[in-house]
PDB file of C-alpha atoms and ligand atoms in Angstrom:
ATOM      1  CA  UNK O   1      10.993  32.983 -38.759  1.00 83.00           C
ATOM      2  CA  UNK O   2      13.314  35.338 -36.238  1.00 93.00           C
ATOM      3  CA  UNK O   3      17.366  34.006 -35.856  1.00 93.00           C
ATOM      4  CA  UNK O   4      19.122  33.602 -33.203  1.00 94.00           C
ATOM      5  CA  UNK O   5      21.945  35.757 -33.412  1.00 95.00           C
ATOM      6  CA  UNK O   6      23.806  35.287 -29.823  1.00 96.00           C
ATOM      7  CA  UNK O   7      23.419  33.433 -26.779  1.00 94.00           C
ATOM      8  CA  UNK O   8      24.994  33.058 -23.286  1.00 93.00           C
ATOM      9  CA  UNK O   9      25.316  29.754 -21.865  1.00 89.00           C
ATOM     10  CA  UNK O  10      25.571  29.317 -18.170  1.00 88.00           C
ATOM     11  CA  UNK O  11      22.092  30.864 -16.754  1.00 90.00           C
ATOM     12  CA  UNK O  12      19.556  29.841 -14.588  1.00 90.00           C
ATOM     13  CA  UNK O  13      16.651  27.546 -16.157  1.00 85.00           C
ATOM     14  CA  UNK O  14      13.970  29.733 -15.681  1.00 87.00           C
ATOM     15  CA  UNK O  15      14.405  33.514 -16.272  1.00 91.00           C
ATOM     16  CA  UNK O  16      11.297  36.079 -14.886  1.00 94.00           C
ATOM     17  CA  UNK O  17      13.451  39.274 -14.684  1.00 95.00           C
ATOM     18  CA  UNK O  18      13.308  42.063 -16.567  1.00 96.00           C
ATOM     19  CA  UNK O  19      16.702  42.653 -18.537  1.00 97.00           C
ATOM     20  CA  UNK O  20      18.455  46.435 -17.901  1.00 97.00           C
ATOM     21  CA  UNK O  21      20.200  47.571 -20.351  1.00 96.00           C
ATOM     22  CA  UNK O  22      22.585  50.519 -20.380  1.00 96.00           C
ATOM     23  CA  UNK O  23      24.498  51.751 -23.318  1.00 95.00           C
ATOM     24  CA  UNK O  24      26.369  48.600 -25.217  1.00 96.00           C
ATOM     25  CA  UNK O  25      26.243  46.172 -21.331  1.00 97.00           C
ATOM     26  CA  UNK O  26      23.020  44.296 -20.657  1.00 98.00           C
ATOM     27  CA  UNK O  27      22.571  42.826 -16.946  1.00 98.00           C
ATOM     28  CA  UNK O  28      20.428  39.671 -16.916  1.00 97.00           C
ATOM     29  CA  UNK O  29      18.654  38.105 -13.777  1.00 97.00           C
ATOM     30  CA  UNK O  30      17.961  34.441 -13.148  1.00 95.00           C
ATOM     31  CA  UNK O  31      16.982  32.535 -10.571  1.00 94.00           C
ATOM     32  CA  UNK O  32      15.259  29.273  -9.870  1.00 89.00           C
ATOM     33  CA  UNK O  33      15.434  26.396  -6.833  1.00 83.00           C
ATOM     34  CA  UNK O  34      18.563  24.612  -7.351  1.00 80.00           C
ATOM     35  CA  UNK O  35      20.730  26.761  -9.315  1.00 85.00           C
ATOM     36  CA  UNK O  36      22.441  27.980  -5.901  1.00 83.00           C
ATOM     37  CA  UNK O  37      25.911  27.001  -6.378  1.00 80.00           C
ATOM     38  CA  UNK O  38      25.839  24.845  -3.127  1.00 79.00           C
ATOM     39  CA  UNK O  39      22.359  23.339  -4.358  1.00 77.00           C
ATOM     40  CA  UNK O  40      24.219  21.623  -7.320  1.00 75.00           C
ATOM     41  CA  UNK O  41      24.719  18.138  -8.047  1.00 76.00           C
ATOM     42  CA  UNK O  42      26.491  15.530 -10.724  1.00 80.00           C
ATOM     43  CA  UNK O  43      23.900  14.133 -12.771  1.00 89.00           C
ATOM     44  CA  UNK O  44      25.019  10.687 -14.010  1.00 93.00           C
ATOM     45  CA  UNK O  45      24.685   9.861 -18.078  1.00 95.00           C
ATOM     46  CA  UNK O  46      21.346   7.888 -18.707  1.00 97.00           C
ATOM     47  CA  UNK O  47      23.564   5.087 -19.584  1.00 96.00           C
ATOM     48  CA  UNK O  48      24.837   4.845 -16.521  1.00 96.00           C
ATOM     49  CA  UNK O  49      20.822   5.366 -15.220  1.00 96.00           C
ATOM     50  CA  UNK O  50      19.804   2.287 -17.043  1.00 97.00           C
ATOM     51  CA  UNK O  51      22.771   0.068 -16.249  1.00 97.00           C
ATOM     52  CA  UNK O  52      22.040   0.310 -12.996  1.00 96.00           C
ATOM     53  CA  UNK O  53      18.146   1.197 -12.577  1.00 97.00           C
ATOM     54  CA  UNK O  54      16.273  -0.356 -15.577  1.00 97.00           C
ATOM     55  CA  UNK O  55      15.311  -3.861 -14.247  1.00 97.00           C
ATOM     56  CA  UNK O  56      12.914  -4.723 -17.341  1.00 97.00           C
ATOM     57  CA  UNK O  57      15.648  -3.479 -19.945  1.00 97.00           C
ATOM     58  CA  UNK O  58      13.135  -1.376 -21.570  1.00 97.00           C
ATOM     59  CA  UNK O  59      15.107   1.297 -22.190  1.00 97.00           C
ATOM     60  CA  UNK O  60      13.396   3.562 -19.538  1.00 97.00           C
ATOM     61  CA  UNK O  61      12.553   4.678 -16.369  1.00 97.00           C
ATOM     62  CA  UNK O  62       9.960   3.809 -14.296  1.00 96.00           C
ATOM     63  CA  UNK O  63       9.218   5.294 -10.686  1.00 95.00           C
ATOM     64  CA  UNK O  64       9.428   1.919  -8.995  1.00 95.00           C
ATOM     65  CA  UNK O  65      13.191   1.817 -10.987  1.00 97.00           C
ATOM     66  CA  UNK O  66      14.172   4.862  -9.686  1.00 95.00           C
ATOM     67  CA  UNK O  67      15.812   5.290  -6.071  1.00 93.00           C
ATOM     68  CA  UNK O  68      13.350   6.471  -4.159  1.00 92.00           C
ATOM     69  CA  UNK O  69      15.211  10.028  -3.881  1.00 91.00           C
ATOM     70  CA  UNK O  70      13.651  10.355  -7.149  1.00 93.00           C
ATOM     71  CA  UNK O  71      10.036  11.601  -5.551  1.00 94.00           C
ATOM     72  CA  UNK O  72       6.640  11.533  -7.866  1.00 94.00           C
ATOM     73  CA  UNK O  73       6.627  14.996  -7.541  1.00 93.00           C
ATOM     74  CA  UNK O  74      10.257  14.872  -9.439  1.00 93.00           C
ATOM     75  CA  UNK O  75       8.573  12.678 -11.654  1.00 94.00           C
ATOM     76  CA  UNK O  76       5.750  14.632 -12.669  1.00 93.00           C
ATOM     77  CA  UNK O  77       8.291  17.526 -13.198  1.00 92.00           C
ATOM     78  CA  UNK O  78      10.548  15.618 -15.612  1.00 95.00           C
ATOM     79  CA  UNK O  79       8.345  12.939 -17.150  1.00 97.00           C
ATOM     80  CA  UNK O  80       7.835  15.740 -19.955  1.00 96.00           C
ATOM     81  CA  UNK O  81       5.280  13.184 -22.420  1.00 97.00           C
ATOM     82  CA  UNK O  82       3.622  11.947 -19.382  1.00 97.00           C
ATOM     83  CA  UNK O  83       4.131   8.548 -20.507  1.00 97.00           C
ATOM     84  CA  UNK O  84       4.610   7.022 -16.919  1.00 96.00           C
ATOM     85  CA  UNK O  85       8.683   7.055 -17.907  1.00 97.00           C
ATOM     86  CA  UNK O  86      11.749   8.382 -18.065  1.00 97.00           C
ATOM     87  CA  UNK O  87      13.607   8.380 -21.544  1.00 97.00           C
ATOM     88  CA  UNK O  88      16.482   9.700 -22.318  1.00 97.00           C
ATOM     89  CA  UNK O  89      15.389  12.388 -23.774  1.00 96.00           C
ATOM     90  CA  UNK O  90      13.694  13.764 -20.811  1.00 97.00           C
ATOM     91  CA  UNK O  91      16.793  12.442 -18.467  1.00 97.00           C
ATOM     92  CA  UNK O  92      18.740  15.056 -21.300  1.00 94.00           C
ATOM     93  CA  UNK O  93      16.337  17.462 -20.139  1.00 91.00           C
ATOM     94  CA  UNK O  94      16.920  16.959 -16.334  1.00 92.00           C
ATOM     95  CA  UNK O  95      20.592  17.720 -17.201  1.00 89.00           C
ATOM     96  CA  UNK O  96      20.469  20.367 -18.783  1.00 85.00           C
ATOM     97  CA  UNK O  97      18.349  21.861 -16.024  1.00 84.00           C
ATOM     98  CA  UNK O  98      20.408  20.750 -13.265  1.00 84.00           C
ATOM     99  CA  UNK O  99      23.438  22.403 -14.979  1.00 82.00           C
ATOM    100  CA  UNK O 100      21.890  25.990 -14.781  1.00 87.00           C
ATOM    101  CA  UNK O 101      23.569  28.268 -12.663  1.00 90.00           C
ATOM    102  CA  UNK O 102      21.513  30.868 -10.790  1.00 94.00           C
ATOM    103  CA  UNK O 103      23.227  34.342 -11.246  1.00 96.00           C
ATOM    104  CA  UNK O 104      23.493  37.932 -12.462  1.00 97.00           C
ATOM    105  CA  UNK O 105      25.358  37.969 -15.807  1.00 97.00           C
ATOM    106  CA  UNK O 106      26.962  41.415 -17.379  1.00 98.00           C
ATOM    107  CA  UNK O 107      27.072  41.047 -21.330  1.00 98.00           C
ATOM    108  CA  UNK O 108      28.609  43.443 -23.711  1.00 98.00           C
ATOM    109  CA  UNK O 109      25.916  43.708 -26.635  1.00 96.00           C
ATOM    110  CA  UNK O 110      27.371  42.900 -30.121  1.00 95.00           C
ATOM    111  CA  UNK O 111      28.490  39.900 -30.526  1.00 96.00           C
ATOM    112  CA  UNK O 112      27.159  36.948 -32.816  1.00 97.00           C
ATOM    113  CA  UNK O 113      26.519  33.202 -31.820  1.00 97.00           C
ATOM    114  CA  UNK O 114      27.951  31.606 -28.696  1.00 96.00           C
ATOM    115  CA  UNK O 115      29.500  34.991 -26.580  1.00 97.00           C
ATOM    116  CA  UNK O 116      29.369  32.943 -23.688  1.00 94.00           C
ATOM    117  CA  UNK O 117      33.616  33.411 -23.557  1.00 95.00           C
ATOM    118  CA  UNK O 118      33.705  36.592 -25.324  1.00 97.00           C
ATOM    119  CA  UNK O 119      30.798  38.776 -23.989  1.00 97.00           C
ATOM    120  CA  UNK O 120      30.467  38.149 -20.705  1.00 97.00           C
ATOM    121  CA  UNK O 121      31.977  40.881 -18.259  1.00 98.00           C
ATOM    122  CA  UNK O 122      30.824  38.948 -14.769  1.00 98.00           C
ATOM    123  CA  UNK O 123      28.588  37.709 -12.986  1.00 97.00           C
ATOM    124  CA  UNK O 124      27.095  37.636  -9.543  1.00 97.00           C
ATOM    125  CA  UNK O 125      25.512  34.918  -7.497  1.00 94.00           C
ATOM    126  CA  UNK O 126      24.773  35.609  -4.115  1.00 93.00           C
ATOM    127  CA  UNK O 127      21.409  37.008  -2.426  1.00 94.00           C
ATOM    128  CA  UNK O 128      19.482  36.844  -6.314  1.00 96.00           C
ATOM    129  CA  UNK O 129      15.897  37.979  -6.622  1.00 97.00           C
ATOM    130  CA  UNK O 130      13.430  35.242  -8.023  1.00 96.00           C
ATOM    131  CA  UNK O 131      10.929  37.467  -9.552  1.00 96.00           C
ATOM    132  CA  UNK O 132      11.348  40.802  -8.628  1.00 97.00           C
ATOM    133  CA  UNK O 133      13.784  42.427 -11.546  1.00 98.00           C
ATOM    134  CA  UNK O 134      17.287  44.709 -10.401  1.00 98.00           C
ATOM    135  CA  UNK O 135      17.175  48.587 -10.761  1.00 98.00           C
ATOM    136  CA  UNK O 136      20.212  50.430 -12.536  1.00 98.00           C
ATOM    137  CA  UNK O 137      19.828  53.703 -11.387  1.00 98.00           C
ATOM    138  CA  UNK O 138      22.387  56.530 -11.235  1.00 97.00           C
ATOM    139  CA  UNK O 139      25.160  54.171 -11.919  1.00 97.00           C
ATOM    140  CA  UNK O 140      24.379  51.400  -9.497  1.00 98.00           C
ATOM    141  CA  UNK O 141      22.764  48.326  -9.201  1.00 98.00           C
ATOM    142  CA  UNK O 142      19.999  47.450  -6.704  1.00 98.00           C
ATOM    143  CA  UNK O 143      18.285  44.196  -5.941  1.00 98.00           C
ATOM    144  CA  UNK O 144      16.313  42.268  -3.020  1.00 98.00           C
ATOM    145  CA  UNK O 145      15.679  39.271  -2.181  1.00 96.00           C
ATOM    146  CA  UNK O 146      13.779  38.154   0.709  1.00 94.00           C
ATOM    147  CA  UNK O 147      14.535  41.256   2.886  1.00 93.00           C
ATOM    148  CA  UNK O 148      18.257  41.378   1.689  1.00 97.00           C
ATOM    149  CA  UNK O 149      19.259  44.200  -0.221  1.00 98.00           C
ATOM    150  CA  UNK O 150      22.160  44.276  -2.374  1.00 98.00           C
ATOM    151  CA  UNK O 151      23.954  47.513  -4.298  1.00 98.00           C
ATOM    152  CA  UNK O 152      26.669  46.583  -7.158  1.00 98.00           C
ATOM    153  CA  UNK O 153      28.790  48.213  -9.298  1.00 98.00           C
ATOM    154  CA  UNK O 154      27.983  47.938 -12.625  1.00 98.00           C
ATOM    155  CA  UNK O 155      31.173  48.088 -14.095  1.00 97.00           C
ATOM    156  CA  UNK O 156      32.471  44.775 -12.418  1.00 97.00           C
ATOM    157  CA  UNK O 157      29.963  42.884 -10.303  1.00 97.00           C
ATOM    158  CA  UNK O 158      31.358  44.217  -6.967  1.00 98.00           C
ATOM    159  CA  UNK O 159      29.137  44.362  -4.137  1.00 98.00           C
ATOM    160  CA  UNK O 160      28.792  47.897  -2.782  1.00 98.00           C
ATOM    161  CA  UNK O 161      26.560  46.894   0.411  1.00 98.00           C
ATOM    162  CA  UNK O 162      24.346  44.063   1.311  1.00 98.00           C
ATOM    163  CA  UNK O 163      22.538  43.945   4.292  1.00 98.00           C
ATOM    164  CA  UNK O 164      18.763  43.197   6.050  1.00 97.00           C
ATOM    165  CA  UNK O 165      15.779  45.507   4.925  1.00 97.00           C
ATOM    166  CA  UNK O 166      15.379  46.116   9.016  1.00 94.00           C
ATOM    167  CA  UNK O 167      11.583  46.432   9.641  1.00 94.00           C
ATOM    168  CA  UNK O 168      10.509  44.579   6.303  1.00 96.00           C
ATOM    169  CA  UNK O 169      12.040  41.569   6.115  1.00 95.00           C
ATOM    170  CA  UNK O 170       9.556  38.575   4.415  1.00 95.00           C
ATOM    171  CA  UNK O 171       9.463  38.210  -0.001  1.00 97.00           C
ATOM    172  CA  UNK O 172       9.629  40.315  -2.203  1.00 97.00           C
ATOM    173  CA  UNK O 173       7.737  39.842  -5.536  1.00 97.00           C
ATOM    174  CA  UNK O 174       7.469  43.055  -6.693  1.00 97.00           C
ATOM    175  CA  UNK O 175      10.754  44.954  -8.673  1.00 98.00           C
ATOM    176  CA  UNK O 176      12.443  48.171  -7.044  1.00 98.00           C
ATOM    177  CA  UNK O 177      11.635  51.263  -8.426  1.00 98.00           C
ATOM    178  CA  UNK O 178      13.303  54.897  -8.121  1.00 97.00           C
ATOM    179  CA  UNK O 179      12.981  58.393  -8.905  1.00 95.00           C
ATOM    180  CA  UNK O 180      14.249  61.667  -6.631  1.00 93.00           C
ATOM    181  CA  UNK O 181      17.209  59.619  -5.372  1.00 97.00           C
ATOM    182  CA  UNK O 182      14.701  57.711  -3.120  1.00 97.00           C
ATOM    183  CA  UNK O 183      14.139  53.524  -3.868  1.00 98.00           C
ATOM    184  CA  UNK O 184      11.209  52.485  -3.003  1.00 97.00           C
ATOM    185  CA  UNK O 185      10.641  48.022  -2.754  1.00 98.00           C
ATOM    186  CA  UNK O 186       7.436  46.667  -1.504  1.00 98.00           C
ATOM    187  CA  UNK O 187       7.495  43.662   0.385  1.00 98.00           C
ATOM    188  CA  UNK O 188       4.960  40.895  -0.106  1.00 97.00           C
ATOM    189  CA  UNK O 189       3.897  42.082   3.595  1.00 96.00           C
ATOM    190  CA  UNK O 190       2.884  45.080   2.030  1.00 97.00           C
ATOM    191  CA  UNK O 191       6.018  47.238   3.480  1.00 97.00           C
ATOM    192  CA  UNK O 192       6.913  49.867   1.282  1.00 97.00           C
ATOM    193  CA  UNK O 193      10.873  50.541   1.985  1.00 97.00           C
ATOM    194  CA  UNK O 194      12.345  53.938   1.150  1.00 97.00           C
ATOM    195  CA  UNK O 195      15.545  53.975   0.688  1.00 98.00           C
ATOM    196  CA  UNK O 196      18.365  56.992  -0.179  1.00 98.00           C
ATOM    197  CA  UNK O 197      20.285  55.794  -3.422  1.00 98.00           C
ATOM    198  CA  UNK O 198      24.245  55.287  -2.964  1.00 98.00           C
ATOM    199  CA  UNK O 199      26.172  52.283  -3.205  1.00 98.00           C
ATOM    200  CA  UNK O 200      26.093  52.948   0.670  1.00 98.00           C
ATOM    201  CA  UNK O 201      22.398  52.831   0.706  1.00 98.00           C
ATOM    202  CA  UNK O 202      20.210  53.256   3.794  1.00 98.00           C
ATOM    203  CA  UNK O 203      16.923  53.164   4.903  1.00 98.00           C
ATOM    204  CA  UNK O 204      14.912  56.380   5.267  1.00 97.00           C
ATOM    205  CA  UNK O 205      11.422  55.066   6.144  1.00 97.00           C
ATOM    206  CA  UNK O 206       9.150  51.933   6.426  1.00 97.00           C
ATOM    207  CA  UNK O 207       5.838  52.198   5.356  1.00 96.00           C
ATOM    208  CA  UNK O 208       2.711  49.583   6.564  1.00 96.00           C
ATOM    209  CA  UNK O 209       0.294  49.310   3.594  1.00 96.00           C
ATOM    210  CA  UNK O 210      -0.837  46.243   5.743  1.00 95.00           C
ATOM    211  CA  UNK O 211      -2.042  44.055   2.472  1.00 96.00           C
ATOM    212  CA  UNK O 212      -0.163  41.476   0.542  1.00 97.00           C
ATOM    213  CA  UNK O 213       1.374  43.193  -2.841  1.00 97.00           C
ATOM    214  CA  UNK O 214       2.988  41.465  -5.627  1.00 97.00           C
ATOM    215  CA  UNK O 215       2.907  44.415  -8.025  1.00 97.00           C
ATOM    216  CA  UNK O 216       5.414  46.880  -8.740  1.00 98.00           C
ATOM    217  CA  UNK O 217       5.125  50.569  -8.025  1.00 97.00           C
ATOM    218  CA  UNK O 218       4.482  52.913 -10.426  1.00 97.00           C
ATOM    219  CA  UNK O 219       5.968  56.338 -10.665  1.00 97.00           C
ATOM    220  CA  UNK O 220       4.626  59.705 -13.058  1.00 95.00           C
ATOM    221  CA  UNK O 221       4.748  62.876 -12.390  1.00 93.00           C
ATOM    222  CA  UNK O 222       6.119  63.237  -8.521  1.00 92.00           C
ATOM    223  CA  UNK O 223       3.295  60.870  -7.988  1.00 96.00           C
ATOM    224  CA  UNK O 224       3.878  56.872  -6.771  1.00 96.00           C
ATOM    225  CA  UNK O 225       1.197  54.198  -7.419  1.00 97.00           C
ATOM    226  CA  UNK O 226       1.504  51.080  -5.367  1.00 97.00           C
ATOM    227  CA  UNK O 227      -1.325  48.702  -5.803  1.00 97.00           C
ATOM    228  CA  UNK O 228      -2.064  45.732  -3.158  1.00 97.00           C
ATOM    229  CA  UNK O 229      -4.206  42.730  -3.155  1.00 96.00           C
ATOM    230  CA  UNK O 230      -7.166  45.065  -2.538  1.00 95.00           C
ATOM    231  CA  UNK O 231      -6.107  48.840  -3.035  1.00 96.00           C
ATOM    232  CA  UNK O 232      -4.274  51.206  -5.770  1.00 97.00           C
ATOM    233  CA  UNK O 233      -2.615  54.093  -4.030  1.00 97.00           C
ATOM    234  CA  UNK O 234      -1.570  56.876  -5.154  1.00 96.00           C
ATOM    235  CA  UNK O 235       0.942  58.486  -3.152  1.00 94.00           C
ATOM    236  CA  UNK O 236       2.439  62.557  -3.714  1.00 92.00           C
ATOM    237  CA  UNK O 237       3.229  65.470  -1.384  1.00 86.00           C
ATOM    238  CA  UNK O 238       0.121  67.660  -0.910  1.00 82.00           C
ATOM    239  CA  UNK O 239       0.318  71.166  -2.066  1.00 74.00           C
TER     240      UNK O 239
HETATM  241 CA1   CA L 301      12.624   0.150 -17.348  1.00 83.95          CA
HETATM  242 CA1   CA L 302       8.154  10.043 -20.403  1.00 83.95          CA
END
């Protein structure tokens, strides 16, 4: 049986991201649909919930108690024993989820239990990737989201630049990757951005693969796989 030996609190409910870590700091991605600060909401106590909603004074929730806000598809999320109800421990649940924050979170490695007040160095909240992981590379920070791209200084959360992949807008599943001060993102679209690395990045070329791709690029060797819904490429100047 592992231990738990320290925890942030304060994170988005569902991570996918790949954690960087660089010396002692580790950077730590989250984002899911409502975590956006200006998606958040109070969340009465279920006390209050059943004081007001539970007609038959069962102790729970049914859907034709609930407002109708309350749609079966929040239901279905939240009614975790699929019991047709909502107890309190599942309205606990709902809470807790509702009181994740998206963001990027900077932790200094080392502590033990709860660093949530004494490891944290900042965090960052605006233009966050769902799935697709940041880069730390040469002493920066890269992410995109949706067609936005974002460069931050690792040392305090500060944005360097954030602007509009021109030319390859649309999602972005896939992670960043760099080598030869060049980034290269795919887009869902099947763009593949290139990018000169500087916290005042710019865009050197847009590439049409024409395919959907999820994955993320590969790079050995002066050589770059990217592999789409149908095709692995390899890309490398020819000798
Ligand atoms: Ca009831
Ligand atoms: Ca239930």
């Amino acid at each position: 049986m592992g231990e738990k030996l320290w925890w942030v609190r304060g994170m988005a409910w569902q991570l996918k991201c790949v954690p960087l870590i660089d010396g002692d700091r580790i950077f730590v991605n989250g984002w899911e649909t409502g975590g956006d600060q200006a998606q958040r909401s109070e969340v009465p106590e279920f006390t209050q919930m059943l004081a007001e909603h539970d007609k038959d004074h069962d102790g729970k929730l049914s859907p034709s108690e609930l407002p109708t806000s309350f749609t079966a598809e929040w239901f279905g999320d939240n009614d975790l024993n699929h019991d047709g109800y909502i107890d309190q421990r599942e309205w606990g649940f709902y809470q807790v989820r509702n009181a994740a924050e998206n963001c990027l979170v900077a932790i200094r490695a080392g502590g033990r239990g709860d660093v949530t007040h004494s490891h944290v160095l900042w965090r960052y909240r605006k233009a966050l990737p769902n799935t697709s992981s940041p880069l730390l590379y040469q002493g920066v920070i890269y992410m995109v989201r949706d067609g936005i791209f974002t460069s931050l200084n690792p040392e305090n959360g500060t944005m360097y630049k954030q602007a509009r992949l021109a030319g390859a807008l649309g999602h972005y599943w896939s992670s960043p990757v760099a080598a030869d001060g060049r980034i290269f993102a795919v887009s869902e679209d099947g763009k593949v951005v290139v990018l000169r690395a500087a916290p005042e990045w710019e865009i050197l070329a847009v590439n049409n693969l024409n395919e959907d791709t999820f994955a993320t690029p590969a790079i050995l060797d002066g050589r770059i796989y990217v592999r789409t819904r149908e095709t692995l490429y390899c890309f490398a100047k020819l000798r």
